[in-house]
Coordinates of C-alpha atoms in Angstrom, one line a residue:
M13 CA -10.5 -3.3 -40.6
A14 CA -8.9 -5.6 -43.2
P15 CA -11.2 -7.3 -45.7
A16 CA -10.4 -10.7 -44.4
E17 CA -11.1 -9.6 -40.8
S18 CA -14.3 -8.0 -41.9
K19 CA -15.5 -11.2 -43.6
C20 CA -14.6 -13.2 -40.5
F21 CA -16.8 -11.0 -38.3
K22 CA -19.6 -11.2 -40.8
N23 CA -19.4 -15.0 -40.7
E24 CA -19.3 -14.9 -37.0
H25 CA -22.4 -12.6 -36.8
L26 CA -24.2 -15.0 -39.1
L27 CA -23.3 -17.9 -36.8
I28 CA -24.6 -16.1 -33.8
L29 CA -27.8 -15.2 -35.6
L30 CA -28.2 -18.9 -36.4
L31 CA -27.6 -19.8 -32.7
C32 CA -30.3 -17.2 -31.8
A33 CA -32.7 -18.8 -34.3
A34 CA -31.9 -22.3 -33.1
A35 CA -32.5 -21.3 -29.5
G36 CA -35.8 -19.6 -30.3
F37 CA -36.9 -22.6 -32.4
R38 CA -35.9 -25.1 -29.7
V39 CA -38.0 -23.2 -27.1
F40 CA -40.8 -22.9 -29.6
V41 CA -40.9 -26.7 -30.2
F42 CA -40.8 -27.7 -26.5
S43 CA -43.2 -25.0 -25.5
A44 CA -45.7 -26.3 -28.1
A45 CA -45.1 -29.9 -26.9
F46 CA -46.0 -29.3 -23.3
P47 CA -49.7 -29.0 -22.5
F48 CA -51.2 -26.6 -19.9
F49 CA -50.7 -26.0 -17.0
S50 CA -47.3 -27.1 -15.7
N51 CA -46.5 -27.8 -12.0
I52 CA -44.3 -24.7 -11.7
D53 CA -47.3 -22.6 -10.8
E54 CA -48.1 -21.8 -14.4
D55 CA -51.8 -21.5 -13.6
L56 CA -51.0 -18.8 -11.0
H57 CA -48.8 -16.9 -13.4
F58 CA -51.4 -17.1 -16.1
D59 CA -54.0 -15.7 -13.6
L60 CA -51.8 -12.7 -13.1
I61 CA -51.4 -12.3 -16.9
T62 CA -55.1 -12.2 -17.3
Q63 CA -55.4 -9.5 -14.6
Y64 CA -52.6 -7.3 -15.9
S65 CA -54.0 -7.6 -19.4
H66 CA -57.0 -5.6 -18.1
A67 CA -54.7 -3.2 -16.3
Q68 CA -55.7 -4.7 -12.9
V69 CA -52.9 -4.9 -10.3
P70 CA -53.7 -7.6 -7.6
C71 CA -54.0 -6.3 -4.1
D72 CA -54.4 -9.5 -2.1
F73 CA -54.1 -13.3 -2.2
D74 CA -57.4 -14.1 -3.8
R75 CA -58.8 -17.2 -5.6
L76 CA -58.3 -17.6 -9.3
K77 CA -60.4 -15.2 -11.3
E78 CA -63.4 -16.3 -13.3
E79 CA -61.7 -15.4 -16.6
T80 CA -58.7 -17.5 -15.6
L81 CA -61.0 -20.5 -14.8
N82 CA -62.6 -20.1 -18.2
W83 CA -59.3 -20.9 -19.8
I84 CA -57.9 -23.4 -17.3
V85 CA -60.9 -25.7 -17.1
P86 CA -61.0 -26.8 -20.7
Y87 CA -57.3 -26.7 -21.5
A88 CA -55.6 -28.0 -18.3
S89 CA -54.0 -31.4 -18.6
P90 CA -53.8 -33.9 -15.7
E91 CA -50.5 -35.3 -17.1
F92 CA -48.1 -33.3 -15.1
L93 CA -48.9 -34.6 -11.6
S94 CA -51.0 -37.7 -12.2
P95 CA -49.9 -41.1 -13.7
P96 CA -52.2 -42.7 -16.3
E97 CA -52.9 -45.6 -13.9
R98 CA -55.3 -43.3 -11.9
F99 CA -57.7 -43.2 -14.9
P100 CA -59.9 -45.8 -16.4
D101 CA -58.1 -48.3 -18.7
G102 CA -54.8 -46.6 -17.7
K103 CA -55.3 -43.8 -20.2
F104 CA -55.7 -40.1 -19.8
P105 CA -59.1 -38.8 -20.7
T106 CA -59.7 -36.9 -24.0
P107 CA -59.1 -33.2 -23.6
L108 CA -62.3 -31.3 -22.6
W109 CA -61.7 -28.8 -25.4
K110 CA -61.9 -31.5 -28.0
E111 CA -65.3 -32.7 -26.8
S112 CA -68.8 -31.2 -27.3
W113 CA -70.0 -29.1 -24.3
S114 CA -73.1 -31.2 -23.7
K115 CA -71.1 -34.4 -23.5
V116 CA -68.6 -33.2 -20.9
E117 CA -70.6 -30.7 -18.9
P118 CA -70.5 -32.7 -15.7
E119 CA -66.7 -33.0 -16.0
I120 CA -66.4 -29.3 -16.7
A121 CA -68.4 -28.5 -13.6
A122 CA -66.3 -30.8 -11.4
T123 CA -63.0 -29.5 -12.8
R124 CA -64.1 -25.9 -12.3
A125 CA -65.1 -26.6 -8.7
A126 CA -61.6 -28.2 -8.1
W127 CA -59.7 -25.3 -9.5
S128 CA -62.0 -22.6 -7.9
S129 CA -60.5 -23.1 -4.5
E130 CA -56.9 -22.4 -5.5
I131 CA -55.4 -19.3 -3.9
N132 CA -52.9 -17.2 -6.0
F133 CA -50.1 -16.7 -3.6
E134 CA -48.0 -15.2 -6.4
S135 CA -50.1 -12.0 -6.5
S136 CA -47.3 -9.9 -4.8
Q137 CA -44.8 -10.8 -7.5
P138 CA -43.3 -7.8 -9.3
P139 CA -45.3 -6.6 -12.3
L140 CA -42.9 -6.4 -15.3
Y141 CA -43.3 -9.9 -16.8
Y142 CA -47.1 -9.9 -16.4
T143 CA -47.5 -6.5 -18.0
L144 CA -45.3 -7.6 -21.0
A145 CA -47.1 -10.9 -21.3
G146 CA -50.5 -9.3 -21.1
L147 CA -49.6 -6.9 -23.9
W148 CA -48.2 -9.8 -25.9
W149 CA -51.4 -11.8 -25.4
W150 CA -53.5 -8.8 -26.5
F151 CA -51.4 -8.5 -29.6
G152 CA -51.8 -12.2 -30.4
K153 CA -55.6 -11.8 -30.1
Q154 CA -55.5 -8.9 -32.5
I155 CA -53.8 -10.9 -35.2
G156 CA -56.2 -13.8 -34.9
F157 CA -55.1 -16.2 -32.2
V158 CA -58.0 -17.8 -30.3
G159 CA -58.6 -20.7 -28.0
I160 CA -55.6 -22.8 -27.1
Q161 CA -53.6 -21.1 -29.8
S162 CA -54.0 -17.9 -27.8
L163 CA -52.5 -19.6 -24.7
Y164 CA -49.6 -21.0 -26.7
W165 CA -49.0 -17.5 -28.1
I166 CA -48.2 -16.3 -24.6
R167 CA -45.6 -19.2 -24.2
F168 CA -44.1 -18.4 -27.6
L169 CA -43.0 -15.0 -26.1
N170 CA -40.3 -17.1 -24.4
A171 CA -38.7 -18.1 -27.7
V172 CA -38.2 -14.4 -28.5
V173 CA -36.7 -13.8 -25.1
V174 CA -34.3 -16.7 -25.3
A175 CA -33.1 -15.6 -28.8
V176 CA -32.3 -12.1 -27.4
V177 CA -30.5 -13.6 -24.4
V178 CA -28.2 -15.6 -26.7
W179 CA -27.4 -12.4 -28.6
L180 CA -26.8 -10.6 -25.3
G181 CA -24.5 -13.4 -24.2
Y182 CA -22.5 -12.9 -27.4
L183 CA -22.2 -9.1 -26.9
T184 CA -21.1 -9.7 -23.3
A185 CA -18.4 -12.2 -24.4
R186 CA -17.2 -10.0 -27.2
T187 CA -17.0 -7.0 -24.8
I188 CA -14.9 -8.9 -22.4
A189 CA -12.7 -11.1 -24.6
P190 CA -12.9 -9.8 -28.2
E191 CA -9.7 -11.7 -29.1
R192 CA -10.8 -15.1 -27.7
V193 CA -13.0 -17.0 -30.3
E194 CA -13.7 -19.8 -27.9
V195 CA -15.3 -17.4 -25.4
R196 CA -17.1 -15.3 -28.1
I197 CA -18.7 -18.5 -29.6
G198 CA -18.9 -20.7 -26.5
V199 CA -21.0 -18.4 -24.4
P200 CA -23.9 -18.0 -26.9
L201 CA -23.6 -21.7 -27.8
L202 CA -24.1 -22.7 -24.2
L203 CA -27.0 -20.2 -23.8
A204 CA -28.7 -21.5 -26.9
F205 CA -28.9 -25.1 -25.8
I206 CA -29.0 -25.1 -22.0
P207 CA -32.0 -27.4 -21.3
Q208 CA -33.8 -25.3 -18.7
N209 CA -37.5 -26.2 -19.1
V210 CA -38.8 -23.1 -17.2
F211 CA -38.6 -21.5 -20.7
Y212 CA -41.4 -23.8 -21.8
A213 CA -44.0 -22.3 -19.5
M214 CA -45.6 -19.0 -18.5
N215 CA -43.4 -17.9 -15.7
N216 CA -41.8 -14.6 -14.6
D217 CA -38.4 -16.3 -14.3
V218 CA -38.0 -16.3 -18.1
L219 CA -37.6 -12.5 -18.2
S220 CA -34.8 -12.4 -15.6
P221 CA -31.9 -13.5 -18.0
L222 CA -32.8 -10.7 -20.4
C223 CA -33.2 -7.9 -17.9
F224 CA -30.0 -8.8 -15.9
G225 CA -28.2 -9.5 -19.2
V226 CA -28.7 -5.9 -20.2
L227 CA -27.7 -4.7 -16.7
F228 CA -24.6 -6.9 -16.7
L229 CA -23.6 -5.4 -20.1
C230 CA -24.1 -1.9 -18.7
V231 CA -21.9 -2.8 -15.7
L232 CA -19.1 -3.8 -18.1
Q233 CA -19.4 -0.4 -19.8
W234 CA -19.2 1.4 -16.4
M235 CA -16.1 -0.6 -15.5
R236 CA -14.2 0.4 -18.6
T237 CA -15.2 4.1 -19.1
D238 CA -14.0 7.2 -17.4
T239 CA -16.8 9.4 -18.8
P240 CA -20.1 7.6 -18.7
S241 CA -22.8 9.2 -20.9
L242 CA -26.2 10.3 -19.8
L243 CA -27.6 7.6 -22.2
L244 CA -25.6 4.9 -20.4
A245 CA -26.9 6.1 -17.0
T246 CA -30.5 6.1 -18.2
I247 CA -30.3 2.6 -19.7
T248 CA -28.5 1.4 -16.6
G249 CA -31.2 2.8 -14.4
V250 CA -34.0 1.3 -16.5
A251 CA -32.1 -2.1 -16.4
I252 CA -31.8 -2.0 -12.6
A253 CA -35.5 -1.3 -12.3
S254 CA -36.5 -3.9 -14.8
T255 CA -34.3 -6.6 -13.1
Y256 CA -35.8 -5.9 -9.7
L257 CA -39.4 -5.6 -11.0
T258 CA -39.1 -9.0 -12.7
K259 CA -38.3 -11.2 -9.8
L260 CA -37.3 -10.6 -6.2
S261 CA -34.7 -13.4 -6.4
N262 CA -32.7 -11.0 -8.7
L263 CA -32.0 -8.8 -5.7
P264 CA -28.5 -10.1 -4.9
L265 CA -27.5 -9.7 -8.6
T266 CA -28.9 -6.2 -8.6
V267 CA -27.1 -5.2 -5.5
I268 CA -23.7 -6.4 -6.9
A269 CA -24.4 -4.4 -10.1
I270 CA -25.2 -1.3 -8.1
V271 CA -22.1 -1.6 -5.9
I272 CA -19.9 -1.8 -8.9
I273 CA -21.6 1.0 -10.7
F274 CA -21.3 3.3 -7.7
A275 CA -17.6 2.3 -7.3
S276 CA -17.0 3.3 -10.9
L277 CA -19.0 6.5 -10.5
A278 CA -17.4 7.8 -7.3
P279 CA -14.0 8.9 -8.9
I280 CA -15.9 10.5 -11.8
V281 CA -18.0 12.6 -9.3
R282 CA -14.8 13.7 -7.6
Q283 CA -13.1 14.7 -10.8
S284 CA -16.1 16.4 -12.5
P285 CA -18.7 17.1 -9.9
R286 CA -21.3 18.6 -12.1
A287 CA -21.2 16.0 -14.9
G288 CA -20.9 13.2 -12.3
L289 CA -23.9 14.4 -10.3
I290 CA -26.1 14.8 -13.4
T291 CA -25.2 11.2 -14.4
L292 CA -25.9 10.0 -10.9
A293 CA -29.2 11.8 -10.9
A294 CA -30.3 10.3 -14.2
L295 CA -29.3 6.8 -12.9
L296 CA -31.2 7.2 -9.6
V297 CA -34.4 8.6 -11.1
C298 CA -34.6 5.8 -13.7
A299 CA -33.9 3.1 -11.1
A300 CA -35.4 4.4 -7.9
V301 CA -38.8 5.9 -9.1
P302 CA -40.2 2.6 -10.5
I303 CA -38.7 0.5 -7.7
C304 CA -39.9 2.7 -4.9
S305 CA -43.3 3.1 -6.4
W306 CA -43.7 -0.7 -6.4
M307 CA -42.5 -0.9 -2.8
V308 CA -45.0 1.7 -1.7
W309 CA -47.8 -0.3 -3.4
L310 CA -46.7 -3.5 -1.7
K311 CA -46.5 -1.8 1.7
L312 CA -50.0 -0.4 1.3
E313 CA -51.6 -3.6 -0.1
F314 CA -49.5 -6.5 1.3
G315 CA -48.1 -5.1 4.5
D316 CA -44.3 -4.9 3.6
V317 CA -42.1 -3.5 0.9
T318 CA -41.2 -6.9 -0.6
G319 CA -44.7 -8.4 -0.4
S320 CA -43.1 -11.6 1.0
S321 CA -44.6 -11.6 4.5
A322 CA -48.1 -12.5 3.4
K323 CA -46.7 -15.2 1.1
I324 CA -44.5 -16.6 3.9
A325 CA -47.5 -16.8 6.2
Y326 CA -49.7 -18.5 3.6
L327 CA -47.1 -21.1 2.8
D328 CA -46.8 -21.9 6.6
W329 CA -43.2 -20.8 6.9
T330 CA -41.9 -19.2 10.1
R331 CA -38.6 -17.4 10.8
K332 CA -36.3 -19.3 13.0
P333 CA -34.3 -17.7 15.9
L334 CA -30.8 -16.7 14.8
I335 CA -29.2 -19.3 17.0
Q336 CA -31.0 -22.1 15.1
W337 CA -29.7 -21.0 11.8
W338 CA -26.4 -22.7 12.4
Q339 CA -28.1 -26.0 13.1
H340 CA -29.1 -26.2 9.4
P341 CA -27.7 -29.3 7.5
I342 CA -26.2 -27.0 4.9
F343 CA -23.3 -26.4 7.3
T344 CA -22.3 -30.0 7.0
P345 CA -20.3 -31.4 4.0
Y346 CA -23.2 -33.7 3.1
G347 CA -25.9 -31.0 3.4
L348 CA -23.8 -28.5 1.4
W349 CA -23.4 -31.1 -1.4
V350 CA -27.2 -31.8 -1.3
F351 CA -27.9 -28.1 -1.7
W352 CA -25.4 -27.6 -4.5
S353 CA -26.2 -30.7 -6.5
D354 CA -30.0 -30.2 -6.3
L355 CA -29.7 -26.5 -7.1
I356 CA -27.4 -26.9 -10.1
A357 CA -29.2 -29.9 -11.5
T358 CA -32.5 -27.9 -11.6
F359 CA -30.6 -24.8 -12.8
W360 CA -29.6 -26.7 -15.9
R361 CA -32.7 -28.8 -16.6
G362 CA -35.6 -27.3 -14.7
E363 CA -38.3 -28.6 -12.4
V364 CA -41.3 -29.5 -14.6
E365 CA -42.8 -32.9 -13.7
W366 CA -44.5 -35.4 -15.9
H367 CA -46.8 -38.1 -14.5
G368 CA -45.7 -37.0 -11.0
R369 CA -42.0 -37.3 -11.7
R370 CA -39.4 -34.7 -12.7
F371 CA -37.6 -34.9 -16.1
D372 CA -34.3 -36.0 -14.7
W373 CA -31.6 -38.5 -15.6
Q374 CA -29.0 -39.2 -13.0
I375 CA -26.1 -39.3 -15.5
A376 CA -27.0 -36.0 -17.0
D377 CA -27.5 -34.4 -13.6
W378 CA -24.0 -35.6 -12.5
L379 CA -22.5 -34.0 -15.6
Y380 CA -24.3 -30.7 -14.9
V381 CA -23.3 -30.7 -11.2
V382 CA -19.7 -31.8 -11.4
S383 CA -18.8 -29.9 -14.6
S384 CA -20.3 -26.7 -13.1
L385 CA -18.2 -27.1 -10.0
V386 CA -15.0 -28.0 -11.9
F387 CA -15.3 -25.3 -14.6
V388 CA -16.4 -22.4 -12.3
T389 CA -13.6 -23.3 -9.9
A390 CA -11.2 -23.4 -12.9
A391 CA -12.5 -19.9 -13.9
V392 CA -11.7 -18.6 -10.4
L393 CA -8.1 -20.1 -10.6
G394 CA -7.9 -18.7 -14.1
L395 CA -8.0 -15.1 -12.7
R396 CA -4.4 -15.5 -11.7
K397 CA -1.6 -13.6 -13.5
P398 CA -0.1 -16.6 -15.4
F399 CA -3.3 -16.5 -17.6
A400 CA -3.2 -13.8 -20.3
L401 CA -5.9 -11.5 -19.1
S402 CA -6.0 -7.7 -19.2
G403 CA -7.0 -5.9 -16.0
F404 CA -10.5 -5.2 -17.4
Q405 CA -10.9 -8.9 -18.4
R406 CA -9.9 -10.1 -15.0
Q407 CA -12.3 -7.8 -13.3
A408 CA -15.1 -8.6 -15.6
I409 CA -14.8 -12.4 -15.3
A410 CA -14.5 -12.0 -11.5
V411 CA -17.7 -10.0 -11.4
A412 CA -19.4 -12.7 -13.5
I413 CA -18.3 -15.4 -11.0
L414 CA -19.2 -13.2 -8.0
T415 CA -22.7 -12.6 -9.5
F416 CA -23.4 -16.3 -9.9
A417 CA -22.0 -17.1 -6.5
A418 CA -24.1 -14.3 -4.9
G419 CA -27.2 -15.9 -6.4
V420 CA -26.3 -19.3 -5.0
A421 CA -25.4 -17.8 -1.6
F422 CA -28.8 -15.9 -1.5
L423 CA -30.7 -19.1 -1.9
G424 CA -28.6 -20.7 0.8
F425 CA -29.3 -17.8 3.1
L426 CA -33.0 -18.2 2.5
S427 CA -32.7 -21.9 3.2
I428 CA -31.3 -21.5 6.7
Q429 CA -33.6 -18.9 8.1
F430 CA -37.0 -20.6 7.8
D431 CA -38.9 -23.4 9.4
F432 CA -40.9 -24.6 6.4
G433 CA -43.8 -26.1 8.3
S434 CA -46.2 -28.1 6.2
C435 CA -44.8 -26.8 2.9
V436 CA -43.8 -29.4 0.3
N437 CA -40.9 -27.7 -1.4
P438 CA -38.8 -26.6 0.5
S439 CA -39.8 -28.8 3.4
R440 CA -38.7 -29.7 6.9
S441 CA -37.2 -32.9 5.5
H442 CA -35.5 -31.1 2.6
P443 CA -34.9 -27.6 3.9
Y444 CA -33.2 -26.1 0.9
F445 CA -34.1 -23.6 -1.8
T446 CA -33.0 -25.6 -4.8
S447 CA -35.3 -24.2 -7.5
G448 CA -32.7 -23.5 -10.2
R449 CA -35.1 -21.2 -12.0
L450 CA -34.6 -18.6 -9.2
L451 CA -31.0 -18.3 -10.5
S452 CA -32.1 -17.7 -14.1
G453 CA -31.1 -14.1 -13.9
A454 CA -27.4 -15.2 -13.6
I455 CA -27.4 -17.4 -16.6
I456 CA -25.2 -15.2 -18.7
P457 CA -22.6 -14.6 -16.0
F458 CA -22.7 -18.4 -15.4
A459 CA -22.2 -19.2 -19.1
L460 CA -19.2 -16.8 -19.2
S461 CA -17.7 -18.4 -16.1
Y462 CA -18.3 -21.9 -17.3
V463 CA -16.9 -21.3 -20.8
Y464 CA -13.9 -19.5 -19.5
G465 CA -13.2 -22.3 -17.0
I466 CA -13.2 -24.8 -19.9
S467 CA -10.7 -22.6 -21.8
C468 CA -8.4 -22.4 -18.7
L469 CA -8.5 -26.2 -18.2
C470 CA -7.8 -26.9 -21.8
T471 CA -4.8 -24.5 -21.7
V472 CA -3.4 -26.2 -18.6
A473 CA -4.1 -29.7 -20.1
T474 CA -2.2 -29.0 -23.4
P475 CA 1.0 -27.2 -22.4
R476 CA 2.9 -28.6 -25.4
F477 CA 0.5 -26.8 -27.7
R478 CA 0.3 -23.6 -25.8
Q479 CA 1.9 -21.7 -28.7
S480 CA -0.9 -22.9 -31.0
R481 CA -3.8 -20.5 -30.9
W482 CA -5.8 -23.0 -33.0
I483 CA -5.6 -25.6 -30.3
D484 CA -6.4 -23.1 -27.6
T485 CA -9.5 -22.1 -29.6
A486 CA -10.7 -25.5 -31.0
L487 CA -10.3 -27.7 -28.0
P488 CA -12.5 -25.7 -25.6
L489 CA -15.2 -25.5 -28.3
V490 CA -15.0 -29.3 -28.9
V491 CA -15.4 -29.9 -25.2
L492 CA -18.3 -27.5 -24.9
G493 CA -19.8 -28.9 -28.1
A494 CA -19.7 -32.4 -26.6
I495 CA -21.5 -31.2 -23.4
V496 CA -24.1 -29.3 -25.5
V497 CA -24.8 -32.4 -27.7
F498 CA -25.1 -34.6 -24.6
S499 CA -27.4 -32.2 -22.9
Q500 CA -29.7 -31.9 -25.9
A501 CA -29.7 -35.7 -26.3
S502 CA -30.6 -36.1 -22.7
E503 CA -33.4 -33.5 -22.9
I504 CA -34.9 -35.3 -25.9
F505 CA -34.5 -38.6 -24.2
V506 CA -36.3 -37.7 -21.0
T507 CA -39.0 -35.3 -22.4
H508 CA -40.0 -37.2 -25.6
P509 CA -43.2 -38.5 -24.0
V510 CA -44.8 -35.1 -23.9
F511 CA -44.8 -34.9 -27.7
A512 CA -47.4 -37.7 -27.7
S513 CA -49.8 -35.8 -25.4
E514 CA -53.3 -35.2 -26.9
H515 CA -53.4 -32.0 -24.9
N516 CA -50.6 -30.2 -26.6
W517 CA -50.3 -27.7 -29.5
F518 CA -49.3 -30.4 -32.0
H519 CA -52.6 -32.2 -31.4
R520 CA -54.9 -29.2 -31.5

């Protein structure tokens, strides 16, 4: 490598490290600004963390544990779901943890009684996030975090996860398009600043981008090698198991990865049966043993291998006859647009509420929804031969688009097969799975598709400058940079009230 080229890569690596640090710092600040416990079932996820921290695996849908209540009662804020007008003088009460016990003992008793009846219907969720968070919580306690600082320590794990995801995004982009600066820089830039507020709470969705990011990177290695190593097979098997054991909504992403891996492995087995079978065995053992063990546990304790039947019954969902599936509004242009727009808006900015309203801004939501549709479509069209892509690059970008599309299609499939009964979200009046956090595992493939789509459109829009590599590189980054700046300004604009909360980390 020439000295100038080596210096260029060192500067690029420094830039990516700065993006990782910026992403981690951003998540740290917003995680500290939000009080506990957010409306995206953070209390239920925390309950599971407390159980797993004691090596206790839940075996039914039980009420919140006493230890969980000991944390929730003093530190929970009413600001997420209630407006201040519901309280005397239109002001939220002083946090219980800031008052003397004798002064607020009646309030503590009433609060405990209210929380004690809540059922944890997330108990059948896969165990990986809760195990990791439980260990992280234990470590925090060992180094001196107590009280509300101990709770925030669990959230701050998300900052580490996001920083690693940004680096994984860079590795993915560099693997696919090492010669395209706008892709190498654009993907981690988007990942560092996408304003998804699920990363500001305790939630198992935060681990999905990391686990599937590793798996997606492994898939790329399988696609471009004729002799996969035993190490690659082992890492891939562990990544498959980790992705599945983080969140069941990662299933379609995992299935696509498995199909591609087996398609890449089949000719290797035919050419070198012994080496191929050993590689296959390592892959299957590392993937199948953890997944099958968890499925057996769910079957024994919750009645089915996914653990979803009991949750479906608890939430008052019922499966519709097949003939009624086609009557779903998603099969109309308006219904399809409602599904897409709601899903993509929450995929970008999240679902956390404040004073009973989501942190949304219609202008920003329109940007997220329309730009995602336009740029992902442009990425699909950019797979055609007129665009300068190698065979591997075309396949890799196609897999990224397919992965994101599969995640969207899976949520659409779930939307049409249930009558949601008395459930609030989804509901009979809005029968769509539009929780964007369920797509968080596909965030790296999405970022790759989005950035490549910008690059394709910029190439088409500037035909006179097609010979100028500088224009081809700079213009997509300028466009993406403008989107990132707008998204950050929007996030600050809509979420700034939380920083004034007396219940948060800054007012401890």
